JSON list of C-alpha atoms in Angstrom, two decimals:
[
{"chain": "A", "resi": 114, "resn": "UNK", "atom": "CA", "xyz": [-124.26, -116.21, 45.17]},
{"chain": "A", "resi": 115, "resn": "UNK", "atom": "CA", "xyz": [-126.10, -113.80, 47.30]},
{"chain": "A", "resi": 116, "resn": "UNK", "atom": "CA", "xyz": [-124.17, -111.44, 49.59]},
{"chain": "A", "resi": 117, "resn": "UNK", "atom": "CA", "xyz": [-124.47, -111.52, 53.33]},
{"chain": "A", "resi": 118, "resn": "UNK", "atom": "CA", "xyz": [-126.45, -108.21, 53.46]},
{"chain": "A", "resi": 119, "resn": "UNK", "atom": "CA", "xyz": [-129.04, -109.51, 51.00]},
{"chain": "A", "resi": 120, "resn": "UNK", "atom": "CA", "xyz": [-129.69, -112.40, 53.33]},
{"chain": "A", "resi": 121, "resn": "UNK", "atom": "CA", "xyz": [-130.68, -110.11, 56.04]},
{"chain": "A", "resi": 122, "resn": "UNK", "atom": "CA", "xyz": [-132.64, -107.16, 54.64]},
{"chain": "A", "resi": 123, "resn": "UNK", "atom": "CA", "xyz": [-133.95, -106.02, 58.11]},
{"chain": "A", "resi": 124, "resn": "UNK", "atom": "CA", "xyz": [-130.24, -105.39, 59.05]},
{"chain": "A", "resi": 125, "resn": "UNK", "atom": "CA", "xyz": [-129.81, -102.80, 56.13]},
{"chain": "A", "resi": 126, "resn": "UNK", "atom": "CA", "xyz": [-132.97, -101.05, 57.24]},
{"chain": "A", "resi": 127, "resn": "UNK", "atom": "CA", "xyz": [-132.00, -101.01, 60.93]},
{"chain": "A", "resi": 128, "resn": "UNK", "atom": "CA", "xyz": [-128.54, -99.58, 59.83]},
{"chain": "A", "resi": 129, "resn": "UNK", "atom": "CA", "xyz": [-130.36, -96.83, 58.12]},
{"chain": "A", "resi": 130, "resn": "UNK", "atom": "CA", "xyz": [-132.40, -96.01, 61.20]},
{"chain": "A", "resi": 131, "resn": "UNK", "atom": "CA", "xyz": [-129.28, -96.11, 63.30]},
{"chain": "A", "resi": 132, "resn": "UNK", "atom": "CA", "xyz": [-127.57, -93.75, 60.83]},
{"chain": "A", "resi": 133, "resn": "UNK", "atom": "CA", "xyz": [-130.37, -91.30, 61.30]},
{"chain": "A", "resi": 134, "resn": "UNK", "atom": "CA", "xyz": [-129.87, -91.47, 65.11]},
{"chain": "A", "resi": 135, "resn": "UNK", "atom": "CA", "xyz": [-126.21, -90.97, 64.69]},
{"chain": "A", "resi": 136, "resn": "UNK", "atom": "CA", "xyz": [-126.74, -88.02, 62.34]},
{"chain": "A", "resi": 137, "resn": "UNK", "atom": "CA", "xyz": [-128.86, -86.33, 64.95]},
{"chain": "A", "resi": 138, "resn": "UNK", "atom": "CA", "xyz": [-126.35, -86.94, 67.72]},
{"chain": "A", "resi": 139, "resn": "UNK", "atom": "CA", "xyz": [-123.31, -85.81, 65.78]},
{"chain": "A", "resi": 140, "resn": "UNK", "atom": "CA", "xyz": [-124.92, -82.79, 64.21]},
{"chain": "A", "resi": 141, "resn": "UNK", "atom": "CA", "xyz": [-126.25, -81.62, 67.61]},
{"chain": "A", "resi": 142, "resn": "UNK", "atom": "CA", "xyz": [-129.88, -82.04, 66.38]},
{"chain": "A", "resi": 143, "resn": "UNK", "atom": "CA", "xyz": [-129.60, -78.94, 64.06]},
{"chain": "A", "resi": 144, "resn": "UNK", "atom": "CA", "xyz": [-133.33, -78.70, 63.59]},
{"chain": "A", "resi": 145, "resn": "UNK", "atom": "CA", "xyz": [-134.20, -77.21, 67.02]},
{"chain": "A", "resi": 146, "resn": "UNK", "atom": "CA", "xyz": [-137.69, -76.10, 66.39]},
{"chain": "A", "resi": 147, "resn": "UNK", "atom": "CA", "xyz": [-140.48, -78.63, 65.92]},
{"chain": "A", "resi": 148, "resn": "UNK", "atom": "CA", "xyz": [-141.70, -76.81, 62.76]},
{"chain": "A", "resi": 149, "resn": "UNK", "atom": "CA", "xyz": [-138.31, -77.03, 61.15]},
{"chain": "A", "resi": 150, "resn": "UNK", "atom": "CA", "xyz": [-138.16, -80.59, 62.07]},
{"chain": "A", "resi": 151, "resn": "UNK", "atom": "CA", "xyz": [-141.60, -81.47, 60.75]},
{"chain": "A", "resi": 152, "resn": "UNK", "atom": "CA", "xyz": [-141.10, -79.60, 57.55]},
{"chain": "A", "resi": 153, "resn": "UNK", "atom": "CA", "xyz": [-137.57, -81.00, 56.77]},
{"chain": "A", "resi": 154, "resn": "UNK", "atom": "CA", "xyz": [-137.88, -84.63, 57.75]},
{"chain": "A", "resi": 155, "resn": "UNK", "atom": "CA", "xyz": [-141.63, -84.96, 56.97]},
{"chain": "A", "resi": 156, "resn": "UNK", "atom": "CA", "xyz": [-141.07, -83.58, 53.57]},
{"chain": "A", "resi": 157, "resn": "UNK", "atom": "CA", "xyz": [-138.19, -86.10, 52.90]},
{"chain": "A", "resi": 158, "resn": "UNK", "atom": "CA", "xyz": [-140.53, -88.96, 54.24]},
{"chain": "A", "resi": 159, "resn": "UNK", "atom": "CA", "xyz": [-143.36, -87.77, 52.06]},
{"chain": "A", "resi": 160, "resn": "UNK", "atom": "CA", "xyz": [-141.10, -87.59, 48.99]},
{"chain": "A", "resi": 161, "resn": "UNK", "atom": "CA", "xyz": [-139.92, -91.15, 49.72]},
{"chain": "A", "resi": 162, "resn": "UNK", "atom": "CA", "xyz": [-143.46, -92.53, 50.21]},
{"chain": "A", "resi": 163, "resn": "UNK", "atom": "CA", "xyz": [-144.61, -90.79, 46.95]},
{"chain": "A", "resi": 164, "resn": "UNK", "atom": "CA", "xyz": [-141.48, -92.20, 45.14]},
{"chain": "A", "resi": 165, "resn": "UNK", "atom": "CA", "xyz": [-142.30, -95.64, 46.46]},
{"chain": "A", "resi": 166, "resn": "UNK", "atom": "CA", "xyz": [-146.02, -95.23, 45.29]},
{"chain": "A", "resi": 167, "resn": "UNK", "atom": "CA", "xyz": [-145.00, -94.05, 41.82]},
{"chain": "A", "resi": 168, "resn": "UNK", "atom": "CA", "xyz": [-142.24, -96.71, 41.62]},
{"chain": "A", "resi": 169, "resn": "UNK", "atom": "CA", "xyz": [-144.83, -99.46, 42.03]},
{"chain": "A", "resi": 170, "resn": "UNK", "atom": "CA", "xyz": [-147.00, -98.02, 39.25]},
{"chain": "A", "resi": 171, "resn": "UNK", "atom": "CA", "xyz": [-144.14, -98.70, 36.76]},
{"chain": "A", "resi": 172, "resn": "UNK", "atom": "CA", "xyz": [-144.06, -101.77, 34.56]},
{"chain": "A", "resi": 173, "resn": "UNK", "atom": "CA", "xyz": [-142.20, -104.79, 36.13]},
{"chain": "A", "resi": 174, "resn": "UNK", "atom": "CA", "xyz": [-139.19, -104.48, 33.80]},
{"chain": "A", "resi": 175, "resn": "UNK", "atom": "CA", "xyz": [-138.68, -100.81, 34.72]},
{"chain": "A", "resi": 176, "resn": "UNK", "atom": "CA", "xyz": [-139.07, -101.60, 38.45]},
{"chain": "A", "resi": 177, "resn": "UNK", "atom": "CA", "xyz": [-136.31, -104.14, 38.12]},
{"chain": "A", "resi": 178, "resn": "UNK", "atom": "CA", "xyz": [-134.02, -101.70, 36.34]},
{"chain": "A", "resi": 179, "resn": "UNK", "atom": "CA", "xyz": [-134.72, -99.05, 38.81]},
{"chain": "A", "resi": 180, "resn": "UNK", "atom": "CA", "xyz": [-134.55, -101.18, 42.07]},
{"chain": "A", "resi": 181, "resn": "UNK", "atom": "CA", "xyz": [-131.67, -99.01, 43.54]},
{"chain": "A", "resi": 182, "resn": "UNK", "atom": "CA", "xyz": [-133.97, -96.08, 43.41]},
{"chain": "A", "resi": 183, "resn": "UNK", "atom": "CA", "xyz": [-136.55, -98.02, 45.31]},
{"chain": "A", "resi": 184, "resn": "UNK", "atom": "CA", "xyz": [-133.94, -98.94, 47.98]},
{"chain": "A", "resi": 185, "resn": "UNK", "atom": "CA", "xyz": [-132.82, -95.31, 48.22]},
{"chain": "A", "resi": 186, "resn": "UNK", "atom": "CA", "xyz": [-136.40, -94.10, 48.82]},
{"chain": "A", "resi": 187, "resn": "UNK", "atom": "CA", "xyz": [-136.58, -96.71, 51.73]},
{"chain": "A", "resi": 188, "resn": "UNK", "atom": "CA", "xyz": [-133.31, -95.71, 53.18]},
{"chain": "A", "resi": 189, "resn": "UNK", "atom": "CA", "xyz": [-133.96, -92.07, 53.04]},
{"chain": "A", "resi": 190, "resn": "UNK", "atom": "CA", "xyz": [-137.32, -92.57, 54.85]},
{"chain": "A", "resi": 191, "resn": "UNK", "atom": "CA", "xyz": [-135.59, -94.74, 57.61]},
{"chain": "A", "resi": 192, "resn": "UNK", "atom": "CA", "xyz": [-132.76, -92.24, 58.18]},
{"chain": "A", "resi": 193, "resn": "UNK", "atom": "CA", "xyz": [-135.40, -89.39, 58.63]},
{"chain": "A", "resi": 194, "resn": "UNK", "atom": "CA", "xyz": [-137.31, -91.60, 61.01]},
{"chain": "A", "resi": 195, "resn": "UNK", "atom": "CA", "xyz": [-134.16, -92.29, 63.12]},
{"chain": "A", "resi": 196, "resn": "UNK", "atom": "CA", "xyz": [-133.39, -88.49, 63.12]},
{"chain": "A", "resi": 197, "resn": "UNK", "atom": "CA", "xyz": [-136.94, -87.74, 64.33]},
{"chain": "A", "resi": 198, "resn": "UNK", "atom": "CA", "xyz": [-136.75, -90.40, 67.03]},
{"chain": "A", "resi": 199, "resn": "UNK", "atom": "CA", "xyz": [-133.39, -89.12, 68.40]},
{"chain": "A", "resi": 200, "resn": "UNK", "atom": "CA", "xyz": [-134.64, -85.48, 68.11]},
{"chain": "A", "resi": 201, "resn": "UNK", "atom": "CA", "xyz": [-137.68, -86.31, 70.10]},
{"chain": "A", "resi": 202, "resn": "UNK", "atom": "CA", "xyz": [-135.76, -87.71, 73.04]},
{"chain": "A", "resi": 203, "resn": "UNK", "atom": "CA", "xyz": [-133.44, -84.59, 73.45]},
{"chain": "A", "resi": 204, "resn": "UNK", "atom": "CA", "xyz": [-134.38, -83.07, 76.78]},
{"chain": "A", "resi": 205, "resn": "UNK", "atom": "CA", "xyz": [-133.10, -79.72, 76.07]},
{"chain": "A", "resi": 206, "resn": "UNK", "atom": "CA", "xyz": [-135.66, -79.07, 73.44]},
{"chain": "A", "resi": 207, "resn": "UNK", "atom": "CA", "xyz": [-138.65, -79.46, 75.83]},
{"chain": "A", "resi": 208, "resn": "UNK", "atom": "CA", "xyz": [-140.35, -76.57, 77.36]},
{"chain": "A", "resi": 209, "resn": "UNK", "atom": "CA", "xyz": [-140.23, -78.02, 80.89]},
{"chain": "A", "resi": 210, "resn": "UNK", "atom": "CA", "xyz": [-136.40, -78.71, 80.80]},
{"chain": "A", "resi": 211, "resn": "UNK", "atom": "CA", "xyz": [-134.85, -77.15, 83.84]},
{"chain": "A", "resi": 212, "resn": "UNK", "atom": "CA", "xyz": [-131.87, -75.69, 81.99]},
{"chain": "A", "resi": 213, "resn": "UNK", "atom": "CA", "xyz": [-134.17, -73.30, 80.28]},
{"chain": "A", "resi": 214, "resn": "UNK", "atom": "CA", "xyz": [-135.12, -71.60, 83.53]},
{"chain": "A", "resi": 215, "resn": "UNK", "atom": "CA", "xyz": [-131.83, -71.80, 85.58]},
{"chain": "A", "resi": 216, "resn": "UNK", "atom": "CA", "xyz": [-130.07, -68.71, 86.75]},
{"chain": "A", "resi": 217, "resn": "UNK", "atom": "CA", "xyz": [-127.07, -68.21, 88.91]},
{"chain": "A", "resi": 218, "resn": "UNK", "atom": "CA", "xyz": [-129.28, -67.65, 92.09]},
{"chain": "A", "resi": 219, "resn": "UNK", "atom": "CA", "xyz": [-131.73, -70.40, 91.21]},
{"chain": "A", "resi": 220, "resn": "UNK", "atom": "CA", "xyz": [-132.62, -73.17, 93.81]},
{"chain": "A", "resi": 221, "resn": "UNK", "atom": "CA", "xyz": [-133.29, -76.65, 92.42]},
{"chain": "A", "resi": 222, "resn": "UNK", "atom": "CA", "xyz": [-135.78, -79.01, 94.08]},
{"chain": "A", "resi": 223, "resn": "UNK", "atom": "CA", "xyz": [-134.64, -82.61, 93.07]},
{"chain": "A", "resi": 224, "resn": "UNK", "atom": "CA", "xyz": [-135.96, -85.97, 93.80]},
{"chain": "A", "resi": 225, "resn": "UNK", "atom": "CA", "xyz": [-133.33, -88.87, 94.25]},
{"chain": "A", "resi": 226, "resn": "UNK", "atom": "CA", "xyz": [-134.34, -91.48, 91.63]},
{"chain": "A", "resi": 227, "resn": "UNK", "atom": "CA", "xyz": [-131.61, -94.08, 92.09]},
{"chain": "A", "resi": 228, "resn": "UNK", "atom": "CA", "xyz": [-129.80, -95.44, 95.07]},
{"chain": "A", "resi": 229, "resn": "UNK", "atom": "CA", "xyz": [-126.64, -93.25, 95.79]},
{"chain": "A", "resi": 230, "resn": "UNK", "atom": "CA", "xyz": [-123.25, -94.65, 94.78]},
{"chain": "A", "resi": 231, "resn": "UNK", "atom": "CA", "xyz": [-120.42, -94.09, 97.25]},
{"chain": "A", "resi": 232, "resn": "UNK", "atom": "CA", "xyz": [-117.21, -93.01, 95.84]},
{"chain": "A", "resi": 233, "resn": "UNK", "atom": "CA", "xyz": [-113.77, -92.47, 97.54]},
{"chain": "A", "resi": 234, "resn": "UNK", "atom": "CA", "xyz": [-114.38, -88.70, 98.40]},
{"chain": "A", "resi": 235, "resn": "UNK", "atom": "CA", "xyz": [-118.00, -88.33, 97.35]},
{"chain": "A", "resi": 236, "resn": "UNK", "atom": "CA", "xyz": [-121.40, -89.70, 96.99]},
{"chain": "A", "resi": 237, "resn": "UNK", "atom": "CA", "xyz": [-122.86, -89.92, 93.33]},
{"chain": "A", "resi": 238, "resn": "UNK", "atom": "CA", "xyz": [-126.63, -89.17, 93.20]},
{"chain": "A", "resi": 239, "resn": "UNK", "atom": "CA", "xyz": [-128.86, -89.35, 90.18]},
{"chain": "A", "resi": 240, "resn": "UNK", "atom": "CA", "xyz": [-131.96, -87.08, 90.63]},
{"chain": "A", "resi": 241, "resn": "UNK", "atom": "CA", "xyz": [-134.91, -85.80, 88.81]},
{"chain": "A", "resi": 242, "resn": "UNK", "atom": "CA", "xyz": [-135.44, -81.99, 88.83]},
{"chain": "A", "resi": 243, "resn": "UNK", "atom": "CA", "xyz": [-138.83, -81.19, 90.02]},
{"chain": "A", "resi": 244, "resn": "UNK", "atom": "CA", "xyz": [-138.74, -77.41, 90.30]},
{"chain": "A", "resi": 245, "resn": "UNK", "atom": "CA", "xyz": [-136.56, -74.39, 89.62]},
{"chain": "A", "resi": 246, "resn": "UNK", "atom": "CA", "xyz": [-137.08, -71.65, 92.23]},
{"chain": "A", "resi": 247, "resn": "UNK", "atom": "CA", "xyz": [-135.88, -68.21, 91.05]},
{"chain": "A", "resi": 248, "resn": "UNK", "atom": "CA", "xyz": [-136.07, -65.16, 93.13]},
{"chain": "A", "resi": 249, "resn": "UNK", "atom": "CA", "xyz": [-139.44, -64.11, 91.91]},
{"chain": "A", "resi": 250, "resn": "UNK", "atom": "CA", "xyz": [-140.98, -67.28, 90.29]},
{"chain": "A", "resi": 251, "resn": "UNK", "atom": "CA", "xyz": [-141.14, -71.12, 90.51]},
{"chain": "A", "resi": 252, "resn": "UNK", "atom": "CA", "xyz": [-141.29, -73.23, 87.55]},
{"chain": "A", "resi": 253, "resn": "UNK", "atom": "CA", "xyz": [-142.30, -76.86, 87.43]},
{"chain": "A", "resi": 254, "resn": "UNK", "atom": "CA", "xyz": [-139.69, -78.55, 85.32]},
{"chain": "A", "resi": 255, "resn": "UNK", "atom": "CA", "xyz": [-138.08, -81.93, 84.55]},
{"chain": "A", "resi": 256, "resn": "UNK", "atom": "CA", "xyz": [-134.80, -83.36, 83.54]},
{"chain": "A", "resi": 257, "resn": "UNK", "atom": "CA", "xyz": [-132.23, -85.60, 85.19]},
{"chain": "A", "resi": 258, "resn": "UNK", "atom": "CA", "xyz": [-129.18, -84.19, 87.02]},
{"chain": "A", "resi": 259, "resn": "UNK", "atom": "CA", "xyz": [-126.03, -85.93, 88.23]},
{"chain": "A", "resi": 260, "resn": "UNK", "atom": "CA", "xyz": [-124.98, -84.74, 91.66]},
{"chain": "A", "resi": 261, "resn": "UNK", "atom": "CA", "xyz": [-121.66, -85.35, 93.44]},
{"chain": "A", "resi": 262, "resn": "UNK", "atom": "CA", "xyz": [-122.05, -84.65, 97.15]},
{"chain": "A", "resi": 263, "resn": "UNK", "atom": "CA", "xyz": [-118.82, -84.28, 99.20]},
{"chain": "A", "resi": 264, "resn": "UNK", "atom": "CA", "xyz": [-118.34, -86.59, 102.21]},
{"chain": "A", "resi": 265, "resn": "UNK", "atom": "CA", "xyz": [-117.75, -83.41, 104.24]},
{"chain": "A", "resi": 266, "resn": "UNK", "atom": "CA", "xyz": [-121.16, -82.16, 103.64]},
{"chain": "A", "resi": 267, "resn": "UNK", "atom": "CA", "xyz": [-124.13, -83.13, 105.94]},
{"chain": "A", "resi": 268, "resn": "UNK", "atom": "CA", "xyz": [-126.03, -84.75, 102.98]},
{"chain": "A", "resi": 269, "resn": "UNK", "atom": "CA", "xyz": [-123.89, -87.81, 103.05]},
{"chain": "A", "resi": 270, "resn": "UNK", "atom": "CA", "xyz": [-126.94, -89.74, 104.42]},
{"chain": "A", "resi": 271, "resn": "UNK", "atom": "CA", "xyz": [-129.01, -89.30, 101.33]},
{"chain": "A", "resi": 272, "resn": "UNK", "atom": "CA", "xyz": [-131.34, -92.22, 100.19]},
{"chain": "A", "resi": 273, "resn": "UNK", "atom": "CA", "xyz": [-133.54, -93.30, 97.41]},
{"chain": "A", "resi": 274, "resn": "UNK", "atom": "CA", "xyz": [-136.68, -91.03, 97.22]},
{"chain": "A", "resi": 275, "resn": "UNK", "atom": "CA", "xyz": [-135.22, -88.15, 99.25]},
{"chain": "A", "resi": 276, "resn": "UNK", "atom": "CA", "xyz": [-136.11, -84.64, 97.96]},
{"chain": "A", "resi": 277, "resn": "UNK", "atom": "CA", "xyz": [-133.15, -82.17, 98.14]},
{"chain": "A", "resi": 278, "resn": "UNK", "atom": "CA", "xyz": [-133.07, -78.48, 97.59]},
{"chain": "A", "resi": 279, "resn": "UNK", "atom": "CA", "xyz": [-129.65, -77.13, 96.25]},
{"chain": "A", "resi": 280, "resn": "UNK", "atom": "CA", "xyz": [-128.29, -74.06, 94.83]},
{"chain": "A", "resi": 281, "resn": "UNK", "atom": "CA", "xyz": [-127.70, -74.06, 91.11]},
{"chain": "A", "resi": 282, "resn": "UNK", "atom": "CA", "xyz": [-124.19, -73.23, 89.93]},
{"chain": "A", "resi": 283, "resn": "UNK", "atom": "CA", "xyz": [-124.32, -72.27, 86.35]}
]
């Protein structure tokens, strides 16, 4: 009788991909440079593809006896692809990320991207950072920021699409 996981092979491949994403999240995406990422994960994917190619050149009886090795090559490639996908979506590694340019005296220009949510003592606003204005230079940047605006402030009447300039507190 076949096991449940052998009836759904795509589930096993998807779990390997998810494992790569979780590996990136819980290790803090250790490969912070694009060069290191390309060399490490690209090398593993290349070895996996080469292993699969060589595996298919073996006689059928050897392929059957080494089928676990074939599965290992596929899983390693999928874990690496999941890691690359998660690492690609980390904002802090992008050159235009606003956290790279922020100083204590910086002013941020943000665009409200979602309707504000009213809380008991504040208003929650999700905004997209457009610029970081330092004393001497202005940087075009991106990244999302979560703002809590006190009801005592004059900005309580903020709406979707508003542009707000605020002081950065690091």
